[in-house]
Coordinates of C-alpha atoms and ligand atoms in Angstrom, one line a residue:
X1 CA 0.0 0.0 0.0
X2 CA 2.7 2.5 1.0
X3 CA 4.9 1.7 -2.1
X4 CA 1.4 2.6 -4.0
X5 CA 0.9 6.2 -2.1
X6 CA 4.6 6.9 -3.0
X7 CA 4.2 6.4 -6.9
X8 CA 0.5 8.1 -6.5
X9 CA 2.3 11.2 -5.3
X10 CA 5.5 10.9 -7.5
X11 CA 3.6 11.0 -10.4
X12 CA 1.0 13.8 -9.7
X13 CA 4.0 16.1 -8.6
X14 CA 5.7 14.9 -12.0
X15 CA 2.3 16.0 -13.5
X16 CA 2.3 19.4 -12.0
X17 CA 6.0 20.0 -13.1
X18 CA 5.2 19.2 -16.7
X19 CA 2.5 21.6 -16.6
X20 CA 5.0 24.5 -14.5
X21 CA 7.2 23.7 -17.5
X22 CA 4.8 23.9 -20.7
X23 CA 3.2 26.8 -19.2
X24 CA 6.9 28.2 -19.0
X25 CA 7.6 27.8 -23.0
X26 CA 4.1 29.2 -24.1
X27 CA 4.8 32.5 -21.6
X28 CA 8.5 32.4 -23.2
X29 CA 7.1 31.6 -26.8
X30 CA 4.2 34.5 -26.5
X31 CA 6.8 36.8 -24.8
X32 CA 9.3 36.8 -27.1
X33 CA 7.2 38.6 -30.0
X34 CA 7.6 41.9 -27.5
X35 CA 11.3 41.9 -27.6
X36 CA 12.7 44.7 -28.9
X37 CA 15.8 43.2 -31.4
X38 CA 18.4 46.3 -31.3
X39 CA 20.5 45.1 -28.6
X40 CA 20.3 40.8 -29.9
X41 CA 23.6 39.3 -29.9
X42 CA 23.6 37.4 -33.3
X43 CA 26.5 34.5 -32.2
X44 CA 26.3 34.8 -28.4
X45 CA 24.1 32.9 -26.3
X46 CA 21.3 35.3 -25.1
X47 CA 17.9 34.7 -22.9
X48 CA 14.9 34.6 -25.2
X49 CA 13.3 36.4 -22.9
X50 CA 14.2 37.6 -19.3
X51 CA 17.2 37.6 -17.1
X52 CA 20.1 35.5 -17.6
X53 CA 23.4 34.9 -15.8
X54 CA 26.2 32.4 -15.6
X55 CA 27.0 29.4 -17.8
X56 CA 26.0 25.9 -16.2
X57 CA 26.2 22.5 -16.8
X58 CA 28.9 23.1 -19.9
X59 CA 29.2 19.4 -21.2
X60 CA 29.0 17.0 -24.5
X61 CA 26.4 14.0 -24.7
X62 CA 25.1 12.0 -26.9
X63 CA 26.8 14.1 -30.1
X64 CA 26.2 17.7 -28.7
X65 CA 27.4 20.1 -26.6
X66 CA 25.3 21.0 -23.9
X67 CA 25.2 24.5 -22.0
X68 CA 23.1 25.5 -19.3
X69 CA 22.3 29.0 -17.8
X70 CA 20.8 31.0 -14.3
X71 CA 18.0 32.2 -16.0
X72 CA 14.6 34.1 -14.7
X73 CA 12.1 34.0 -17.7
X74 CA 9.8 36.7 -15.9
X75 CA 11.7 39.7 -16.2
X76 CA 15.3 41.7 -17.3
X77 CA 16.5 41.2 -13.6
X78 CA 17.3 38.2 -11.4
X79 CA 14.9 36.5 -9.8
X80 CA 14.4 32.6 -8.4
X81 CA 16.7 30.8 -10.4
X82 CA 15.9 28.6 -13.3
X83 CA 18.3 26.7 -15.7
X84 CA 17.6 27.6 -19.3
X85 CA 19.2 25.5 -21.9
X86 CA 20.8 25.6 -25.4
X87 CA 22.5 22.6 -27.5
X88 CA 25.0 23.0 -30.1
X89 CA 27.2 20.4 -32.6
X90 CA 30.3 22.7 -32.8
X91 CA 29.9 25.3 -30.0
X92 CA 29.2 28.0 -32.4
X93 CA 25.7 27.3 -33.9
X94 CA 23.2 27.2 -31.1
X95 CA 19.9 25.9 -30.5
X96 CA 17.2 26.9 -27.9
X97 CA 15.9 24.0 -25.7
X98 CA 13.0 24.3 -23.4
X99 CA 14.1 25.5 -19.6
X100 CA 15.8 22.2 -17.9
X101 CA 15.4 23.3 -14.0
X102 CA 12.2 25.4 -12.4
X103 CA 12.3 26.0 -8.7
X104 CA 10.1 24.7 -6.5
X105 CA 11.1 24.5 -2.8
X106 CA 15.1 25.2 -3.7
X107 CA 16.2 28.1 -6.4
X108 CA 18.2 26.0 -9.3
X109 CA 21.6 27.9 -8.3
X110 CA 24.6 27.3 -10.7
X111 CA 26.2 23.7 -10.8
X112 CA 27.8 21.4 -13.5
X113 CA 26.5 18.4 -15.8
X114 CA 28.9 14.9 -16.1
X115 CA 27.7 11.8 -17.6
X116 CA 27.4 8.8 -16.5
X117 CA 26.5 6.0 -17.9
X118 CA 23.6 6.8 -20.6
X119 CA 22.7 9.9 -18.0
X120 CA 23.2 13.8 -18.5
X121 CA 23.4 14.3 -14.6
X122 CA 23.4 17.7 -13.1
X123 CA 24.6 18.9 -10.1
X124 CA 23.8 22.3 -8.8
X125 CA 22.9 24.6 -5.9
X126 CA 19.3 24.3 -3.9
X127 CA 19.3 27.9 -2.5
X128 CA 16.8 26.9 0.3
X129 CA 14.5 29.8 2.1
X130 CA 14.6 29.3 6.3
X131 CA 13.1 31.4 8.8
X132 CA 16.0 32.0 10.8
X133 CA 19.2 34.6 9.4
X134 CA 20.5 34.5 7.2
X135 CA 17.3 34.1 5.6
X136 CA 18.8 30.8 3.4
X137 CA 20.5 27.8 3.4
X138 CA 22.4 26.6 0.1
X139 CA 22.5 22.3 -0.3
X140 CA 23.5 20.7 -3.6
X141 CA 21.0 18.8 -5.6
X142 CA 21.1 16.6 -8.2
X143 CA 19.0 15.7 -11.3
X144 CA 19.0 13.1 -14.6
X145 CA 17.6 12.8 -17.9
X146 CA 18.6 10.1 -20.5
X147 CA 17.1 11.9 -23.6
X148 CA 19.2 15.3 -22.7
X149 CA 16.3 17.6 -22.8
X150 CA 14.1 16.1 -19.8
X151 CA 15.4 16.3 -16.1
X152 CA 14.1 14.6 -13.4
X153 CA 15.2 15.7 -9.5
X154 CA 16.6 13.4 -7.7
X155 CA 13.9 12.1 -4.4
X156 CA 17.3 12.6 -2.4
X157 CA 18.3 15.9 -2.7
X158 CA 20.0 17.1 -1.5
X159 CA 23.1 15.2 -1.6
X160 CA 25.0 17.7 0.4
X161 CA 23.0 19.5 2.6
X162 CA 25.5 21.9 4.4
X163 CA 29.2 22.8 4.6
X164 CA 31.5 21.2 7.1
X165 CA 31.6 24.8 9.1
X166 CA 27.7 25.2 8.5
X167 CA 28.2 28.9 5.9
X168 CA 24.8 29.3 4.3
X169 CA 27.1 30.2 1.3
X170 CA 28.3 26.7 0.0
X171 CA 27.6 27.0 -3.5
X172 CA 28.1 26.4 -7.7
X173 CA 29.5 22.5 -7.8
X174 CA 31.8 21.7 -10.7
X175 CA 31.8 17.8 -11.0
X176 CA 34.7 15.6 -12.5
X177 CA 35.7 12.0 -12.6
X178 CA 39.1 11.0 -11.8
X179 CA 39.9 7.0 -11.6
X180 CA 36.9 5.2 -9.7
X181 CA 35.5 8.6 -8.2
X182 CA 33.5 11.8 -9.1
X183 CA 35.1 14.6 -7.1
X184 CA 33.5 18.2 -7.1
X185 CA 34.3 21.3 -5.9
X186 CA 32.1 24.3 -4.3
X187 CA 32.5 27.5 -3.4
X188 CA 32.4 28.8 0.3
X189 CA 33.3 30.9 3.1
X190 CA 35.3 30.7 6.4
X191 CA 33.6 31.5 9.8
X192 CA 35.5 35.2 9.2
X193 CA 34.5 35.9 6.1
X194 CA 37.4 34.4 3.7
X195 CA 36.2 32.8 0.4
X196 CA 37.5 29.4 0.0
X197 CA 37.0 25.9 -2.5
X198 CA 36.3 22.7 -0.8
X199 CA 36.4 19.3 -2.0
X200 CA 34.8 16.2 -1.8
X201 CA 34.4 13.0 -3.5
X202 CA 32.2 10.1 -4.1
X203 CA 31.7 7.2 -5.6
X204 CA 27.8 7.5 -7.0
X205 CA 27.5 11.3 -6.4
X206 CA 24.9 10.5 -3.6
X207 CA 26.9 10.3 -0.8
X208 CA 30.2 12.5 -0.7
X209 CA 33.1 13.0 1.4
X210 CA 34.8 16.1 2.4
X211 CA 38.4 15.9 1.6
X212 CA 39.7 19.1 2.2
X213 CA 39.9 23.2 1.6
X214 CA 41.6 23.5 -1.6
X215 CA 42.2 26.8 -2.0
X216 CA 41.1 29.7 0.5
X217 CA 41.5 33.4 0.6
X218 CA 44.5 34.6 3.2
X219 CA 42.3 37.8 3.9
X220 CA 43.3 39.8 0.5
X221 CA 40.7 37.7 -1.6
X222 CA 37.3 38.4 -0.8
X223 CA 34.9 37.1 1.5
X224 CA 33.5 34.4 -0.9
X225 CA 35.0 32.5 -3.9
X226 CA 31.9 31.9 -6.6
X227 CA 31.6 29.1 -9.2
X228 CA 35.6 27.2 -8.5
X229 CA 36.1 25.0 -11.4
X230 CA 39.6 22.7 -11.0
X231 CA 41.1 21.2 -13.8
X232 CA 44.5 20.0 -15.3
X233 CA 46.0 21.7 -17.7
X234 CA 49.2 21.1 -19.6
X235 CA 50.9 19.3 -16.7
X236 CA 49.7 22.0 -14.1
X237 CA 46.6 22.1 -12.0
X238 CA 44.2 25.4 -12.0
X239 CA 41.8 27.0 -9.9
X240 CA 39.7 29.1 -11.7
X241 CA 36.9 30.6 -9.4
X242 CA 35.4 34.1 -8.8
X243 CA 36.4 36.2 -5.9
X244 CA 33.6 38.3 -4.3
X245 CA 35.2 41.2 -2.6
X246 CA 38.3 41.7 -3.6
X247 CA 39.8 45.2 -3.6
X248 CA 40.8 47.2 -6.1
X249 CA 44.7 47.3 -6.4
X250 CA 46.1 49.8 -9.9
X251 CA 44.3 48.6 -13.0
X252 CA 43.4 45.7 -11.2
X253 CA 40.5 44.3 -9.7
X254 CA 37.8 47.2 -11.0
X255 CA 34.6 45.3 -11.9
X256 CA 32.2 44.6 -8.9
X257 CA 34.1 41.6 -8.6
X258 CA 36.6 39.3 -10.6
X259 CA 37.3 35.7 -12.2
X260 CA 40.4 34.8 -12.1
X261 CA 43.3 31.5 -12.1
X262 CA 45.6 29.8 -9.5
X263 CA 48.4 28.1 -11.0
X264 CA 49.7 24.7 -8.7
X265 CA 50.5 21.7 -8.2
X266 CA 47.8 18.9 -6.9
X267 CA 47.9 15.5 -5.5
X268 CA 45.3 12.7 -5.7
X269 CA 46.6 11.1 -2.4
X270 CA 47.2 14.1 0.1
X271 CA 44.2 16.4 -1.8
X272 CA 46.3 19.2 -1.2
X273 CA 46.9 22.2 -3.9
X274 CA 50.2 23.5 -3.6
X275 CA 49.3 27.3 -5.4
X276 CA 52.8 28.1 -7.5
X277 CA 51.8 31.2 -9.3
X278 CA 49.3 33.8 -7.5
X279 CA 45.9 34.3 -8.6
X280 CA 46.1 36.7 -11.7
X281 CA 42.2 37.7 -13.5
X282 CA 41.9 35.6 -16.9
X283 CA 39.8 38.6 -18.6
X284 CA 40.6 42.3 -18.3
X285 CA 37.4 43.6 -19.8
X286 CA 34.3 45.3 -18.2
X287 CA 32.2 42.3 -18.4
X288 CA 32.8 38.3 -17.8
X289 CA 32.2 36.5 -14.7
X290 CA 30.9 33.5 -13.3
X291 CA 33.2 31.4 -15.8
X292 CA 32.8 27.3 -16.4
X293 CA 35.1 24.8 -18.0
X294 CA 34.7 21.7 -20.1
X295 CA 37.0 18.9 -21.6
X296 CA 36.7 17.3 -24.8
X297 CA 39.0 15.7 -26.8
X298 CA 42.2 16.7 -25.2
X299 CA 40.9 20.5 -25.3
X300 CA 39.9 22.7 -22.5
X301 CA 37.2 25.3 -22.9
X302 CA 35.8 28.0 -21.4
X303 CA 32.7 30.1 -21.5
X304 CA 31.9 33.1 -19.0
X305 CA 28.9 35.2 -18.4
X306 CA 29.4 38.2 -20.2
X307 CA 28.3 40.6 -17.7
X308 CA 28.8 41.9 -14.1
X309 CA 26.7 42.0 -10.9
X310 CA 25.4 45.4 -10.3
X311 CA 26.0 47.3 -13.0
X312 CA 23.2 48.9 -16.0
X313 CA 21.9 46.5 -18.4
X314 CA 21.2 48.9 -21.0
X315 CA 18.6 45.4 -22.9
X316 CA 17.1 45.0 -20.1
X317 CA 14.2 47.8 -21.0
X318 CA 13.7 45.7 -24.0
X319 CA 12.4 42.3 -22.4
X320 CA 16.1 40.8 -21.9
X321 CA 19.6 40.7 -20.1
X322 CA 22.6 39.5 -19.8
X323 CA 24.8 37.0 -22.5
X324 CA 27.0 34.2 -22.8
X325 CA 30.9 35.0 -24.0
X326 CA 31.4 33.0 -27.0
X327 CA 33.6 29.9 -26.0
X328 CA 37.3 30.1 -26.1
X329 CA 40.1 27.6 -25.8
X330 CA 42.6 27.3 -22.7
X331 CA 46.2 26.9 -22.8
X332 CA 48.9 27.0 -19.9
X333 CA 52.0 28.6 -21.1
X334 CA 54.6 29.9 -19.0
X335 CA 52.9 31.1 -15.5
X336 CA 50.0 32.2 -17.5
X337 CA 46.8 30.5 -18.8
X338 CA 46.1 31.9 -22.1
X339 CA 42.5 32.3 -23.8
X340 CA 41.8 32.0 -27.8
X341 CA 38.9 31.8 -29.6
X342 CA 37.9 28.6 -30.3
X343 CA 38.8 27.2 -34.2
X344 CA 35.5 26.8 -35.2
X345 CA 35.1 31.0 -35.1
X346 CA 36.3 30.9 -38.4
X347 CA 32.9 29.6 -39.8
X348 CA 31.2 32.4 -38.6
X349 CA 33.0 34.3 -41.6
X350 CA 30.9 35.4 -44.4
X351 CA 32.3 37.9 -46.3
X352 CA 35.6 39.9 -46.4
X353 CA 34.8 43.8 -45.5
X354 CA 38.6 45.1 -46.2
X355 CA 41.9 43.1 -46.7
X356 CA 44.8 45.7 -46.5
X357 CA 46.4 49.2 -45.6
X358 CA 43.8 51.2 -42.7
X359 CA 44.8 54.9 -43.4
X360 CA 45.2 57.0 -40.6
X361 CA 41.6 57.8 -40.4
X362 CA 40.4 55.4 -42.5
X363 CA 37.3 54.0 -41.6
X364 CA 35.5 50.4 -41.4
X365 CA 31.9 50.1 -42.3
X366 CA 30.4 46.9 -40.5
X367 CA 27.0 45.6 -40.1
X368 CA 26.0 44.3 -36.6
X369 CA 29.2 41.9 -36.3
X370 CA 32.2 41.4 -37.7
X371 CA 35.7 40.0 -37.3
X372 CA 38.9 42.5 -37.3
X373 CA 42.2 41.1 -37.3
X374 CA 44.5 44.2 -36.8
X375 CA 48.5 44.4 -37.0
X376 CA 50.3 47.5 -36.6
X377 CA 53.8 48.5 -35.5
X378 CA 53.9 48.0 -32.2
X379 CA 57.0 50.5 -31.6
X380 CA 54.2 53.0 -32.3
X381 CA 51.2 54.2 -30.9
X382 CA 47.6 52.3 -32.0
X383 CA 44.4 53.4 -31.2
X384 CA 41.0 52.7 -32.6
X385 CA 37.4 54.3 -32.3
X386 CA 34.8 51.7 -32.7
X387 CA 31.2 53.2 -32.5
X388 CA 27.9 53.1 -33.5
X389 CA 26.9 54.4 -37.1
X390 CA 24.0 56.5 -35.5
X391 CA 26.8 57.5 -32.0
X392 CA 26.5 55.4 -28.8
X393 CA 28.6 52.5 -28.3
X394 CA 31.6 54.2 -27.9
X395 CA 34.9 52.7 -27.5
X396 CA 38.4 53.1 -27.6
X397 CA 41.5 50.3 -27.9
X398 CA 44.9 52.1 -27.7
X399 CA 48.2 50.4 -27.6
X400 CA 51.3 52.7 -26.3
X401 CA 54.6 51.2 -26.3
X402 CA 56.1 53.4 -23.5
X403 CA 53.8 51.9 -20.9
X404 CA 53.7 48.8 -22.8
X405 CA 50.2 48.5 -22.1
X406 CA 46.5 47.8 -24.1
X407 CA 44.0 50.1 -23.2
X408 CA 39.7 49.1 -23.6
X409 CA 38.1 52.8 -22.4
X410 CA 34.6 53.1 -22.8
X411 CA 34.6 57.1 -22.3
X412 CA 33.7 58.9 -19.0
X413 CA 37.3 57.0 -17.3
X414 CA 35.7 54.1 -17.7
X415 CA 39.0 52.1 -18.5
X416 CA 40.6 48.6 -17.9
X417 CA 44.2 48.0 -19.0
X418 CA 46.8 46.0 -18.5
X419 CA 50.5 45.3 -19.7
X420 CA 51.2 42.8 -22.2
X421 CA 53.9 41.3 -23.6
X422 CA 53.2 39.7 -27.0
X423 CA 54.8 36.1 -26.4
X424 CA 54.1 35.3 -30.1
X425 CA 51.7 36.9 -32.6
X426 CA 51.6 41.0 -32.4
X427 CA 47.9 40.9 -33.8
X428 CA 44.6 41.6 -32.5
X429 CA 41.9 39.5 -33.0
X430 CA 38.6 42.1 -32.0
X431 CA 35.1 40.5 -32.1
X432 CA 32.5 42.9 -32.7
X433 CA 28.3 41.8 -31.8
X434 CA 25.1 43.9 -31.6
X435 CA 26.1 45.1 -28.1
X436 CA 29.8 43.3 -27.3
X437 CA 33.0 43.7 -27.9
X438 CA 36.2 41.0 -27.5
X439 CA 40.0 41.7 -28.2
X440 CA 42.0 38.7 -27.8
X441 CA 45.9 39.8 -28.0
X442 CA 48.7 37.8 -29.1
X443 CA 48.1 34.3 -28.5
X444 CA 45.7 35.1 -26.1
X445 CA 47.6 36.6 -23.1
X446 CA 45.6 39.3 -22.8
X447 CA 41.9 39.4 -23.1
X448 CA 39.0 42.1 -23.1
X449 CA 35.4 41.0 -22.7
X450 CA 32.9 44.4 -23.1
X451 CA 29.9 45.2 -23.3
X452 CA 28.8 48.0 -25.6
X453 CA 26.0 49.4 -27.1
X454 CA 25.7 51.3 -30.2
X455 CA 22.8 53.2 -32.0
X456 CA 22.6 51.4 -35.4
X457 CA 25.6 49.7 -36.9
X458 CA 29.9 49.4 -36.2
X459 CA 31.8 51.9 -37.4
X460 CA 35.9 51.5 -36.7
X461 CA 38.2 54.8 -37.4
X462 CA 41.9 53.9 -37.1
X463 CA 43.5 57.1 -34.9
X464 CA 46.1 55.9 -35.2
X465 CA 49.5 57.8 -37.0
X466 CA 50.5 54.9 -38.5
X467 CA 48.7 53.1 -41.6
X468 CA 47.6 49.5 -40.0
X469 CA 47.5 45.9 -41.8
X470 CA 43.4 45.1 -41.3
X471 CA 41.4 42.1 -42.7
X472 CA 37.9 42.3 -41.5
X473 CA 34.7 40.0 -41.8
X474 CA 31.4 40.1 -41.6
X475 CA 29.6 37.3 -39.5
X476 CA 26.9 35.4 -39.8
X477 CA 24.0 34.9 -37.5
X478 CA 24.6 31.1 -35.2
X479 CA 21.9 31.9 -32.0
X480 CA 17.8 32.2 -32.4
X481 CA 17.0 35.6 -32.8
Ligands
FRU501 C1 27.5 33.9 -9.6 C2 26.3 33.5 -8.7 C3 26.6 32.1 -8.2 C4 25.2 31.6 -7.9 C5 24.4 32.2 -9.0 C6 23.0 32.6 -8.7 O1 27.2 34.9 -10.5 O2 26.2 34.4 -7.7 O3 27.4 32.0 -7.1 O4 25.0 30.2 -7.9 O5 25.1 33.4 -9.4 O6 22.3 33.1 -9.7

């Protein structure tokens, strides 16, 4: 009889979720015809409608890539977390899938996705609400589907349902497999407000073990490390997490808070991270956060959100906010991990714009994207406008060799910079969307992700006093509109 009551109420609940969730794509499907299109990133991945911010879940199964996001369909701000979804064959052309986590008694916080077996299985933050301060308690959950769109919770969540000290803030799991075990690390606080990674493993992601604190802030690092993500790369280990509360040193450390890499070395018998190279940001620009790794083939890549907490969101008056960076590859050299675009940019290209000498004040016509590869002389001064047809969108990248460093202002001193150091290639690669901007340098040692937002359509002026070598490209659309 009791087994009986137990698959009566299982199903009814799994009958009220299905509705939750069809309701949810005919108010996304109905809202989207309001959305005002100016803004629309044509090969980033956007909300269709509402608020969205960091990449989840970043994985490959059954052919495709999947990526998941924090998403609120009901309006341009954040609200209880969902996990919108989007599939792809070659992490450039995207496809919209219907929302893969709504919240019932936990917000779907950001998490991971690892497969096992014939599962996609997710692991992510249940933000619950408690009566007592602070007001919530954050457990991990997990859920399964075998068809990749589906997702079922699991009846035991959660799996974890506090940190070893008991901080509410315990938070953004990023599951691996190493040998026999899944191991998975999450983001948290000490008792005096130092952020820190811990680490656990297990052997069916049910029951875990605490192993130990991996990485933890000495008191100059913020109060609380977001979204930690721990992989090896070319014979190193990194930590790559997001610092909340960090201070602003110099250039450094300007956005409401950072996303940055520990370089080490790590040990599967003693768990311990010996950090070799301090923790250095991975992306100079005005915008990324939040960022999430995934393996395939022997490659290691890397999407971010492509915003920051509290700042304007110019979209969001027209029924949207907040993007997805477009993915990039990882590659340790030196003491530095470097970020490219990924190969398969290049098929975004769809036709040449200008192949050749850019005057000083020659000018570059683009639509809503395009591709400029730029190489100047770098013993000279560079600097470009880049702006909207109609104004707006303003921005300026300068390059001047007696600081040695590259310079992304957006007007009104609203400037990150950094030194670089070409350790190969002296180009710029700059990736130009309706409302974002990326300049990769070199090889990838330096990096800029921007948001900006231009009346009408790109216009680049080179103010520069030298003549510069430009090919440029227009690309083509690869997310729904
Ligand atoms: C990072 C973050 C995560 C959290 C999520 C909530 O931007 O604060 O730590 O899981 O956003 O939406």
């Amino acid at each position: 009889v009791s087994l009986c009551i137990i698959v009566a109420v299982t199903s009814k609940s799994f009958r009220q979720l299905d509705s939750a969730k069809s309701e949810l794509e005919e108010y996304i499907a109905n809202k989207k015809t309001d959305i005002n299109p100016r803004f629309r990133l044509h090969y980033h991945v956007v909300p269709p409608v509402g608020w969205m911010n960091d990449p989840n879940g970043f994985s490959f199964y059954k052919g495709e890539y999947h990526l998941f996001y924090q998403f609120y369909p009901y309006e341009s701000a954040w609200g209880p977390m969902h996990w919108g979804h989007v599939s792809s064959p070659n992490l450039v052309d995207w496809k919209q899938l219907p929302t893969a986590l709504i919240p019932e008694e936990e917000m779907c916080f950001s998490g991971s996705a690892v497969i096992d077996g014939d599962d996609l299985v997710l692991m992510y933050t249940g933000r619950l609400t408690t009566d007592t301060e602070p007001f919530f308690n954050e457990t991990q959950f997990l859920a399964y589907s075998s068809d990749g769109i589906n997702f079922e919770k699991y009846e035991g969540n959660p799996v974890l349902p506090a940190a070893p000290n008991g901080s509410p803030d315990f938070r953004d799991p990023k599951v691996w497999k190493h040998g026999d075990h899944w191991y998975v690390v999450i983001g948290s606080r000490t008792e005096d407000e130092r952020g820190n990674v811990l680490l656990y493993r297990s052997l069916d992601m049910k029951s875990w073990e605490f192993l130990s604190v991996i990485g933890e802030s000495k008191g100059n690092m913020g109060y609380m490390w977001e979204c930690p993500d721990f992989f090896e790369l070319d014979g190193k280990f990194v930590l790559l997490m997001s610092p909340q509360g960090m201070e602003p040193q110099g250039d450094r450390y300007k956005n409401t808070h950072q996303t940055g890499f520990i370089i080490g070395s790590f040990n599967y018998e003693t768990f311990e991270f010996v950090p070799e190279v301090e923790f250095q940001e991975i992306d100079y620009g005005h915008d990324f956060y939040a960022t999430q790794t995934m393996e395939k083939d022997g490659k290691r890549y890397v999407i971010g959100w492509f915003n920051m907490w509290d700042v304007p969101y110019p979209e969001d008056v027209d029924g949207w906010a907040g993007a997805l960076t477009m993915v990039r590859e990882l590659r340790l050299v030196g003491e530095r991990v470097l970020m490219k675009p990924i190969e398969e940019m290049v098929s975004l290209r769809e036709h040449s714009i200008i192949d050749g000498a850019l005057e000083p004040n020659g000018v570059i016509e683009l639509q809503k994207t395009g591709e400029i590869i730029v190489n100047g002389d770098l013993s000279q001064n560079i600097e470009l406008l880049i702006e909207g047809s109609n104004g707006g969108g303003k921005v300026w990248l300068r390059w001047d060799p007696a600081v040695g460093k590259v310079v992304v202002d957006r007007g009104s001193d609203d400037v990150r910079q950094v030194e670089w150091e070409p350790i190969g290639s002296h180009s710029w690669r700059i990736f130009l969307d309706a409302s974002s901007l990326e300049l990769f340098c070199g090889e990838g040692e330096v990096v800029f992700s921007s948001r900006v937002y231009p009346d009408g359509d790109w216009v680049v002026t080179n103010l520069s006093a030298q003549a510069l070598d430009v090919e440029a490209f227009h690309l083509r659309r690869s997310v729904p509109e």
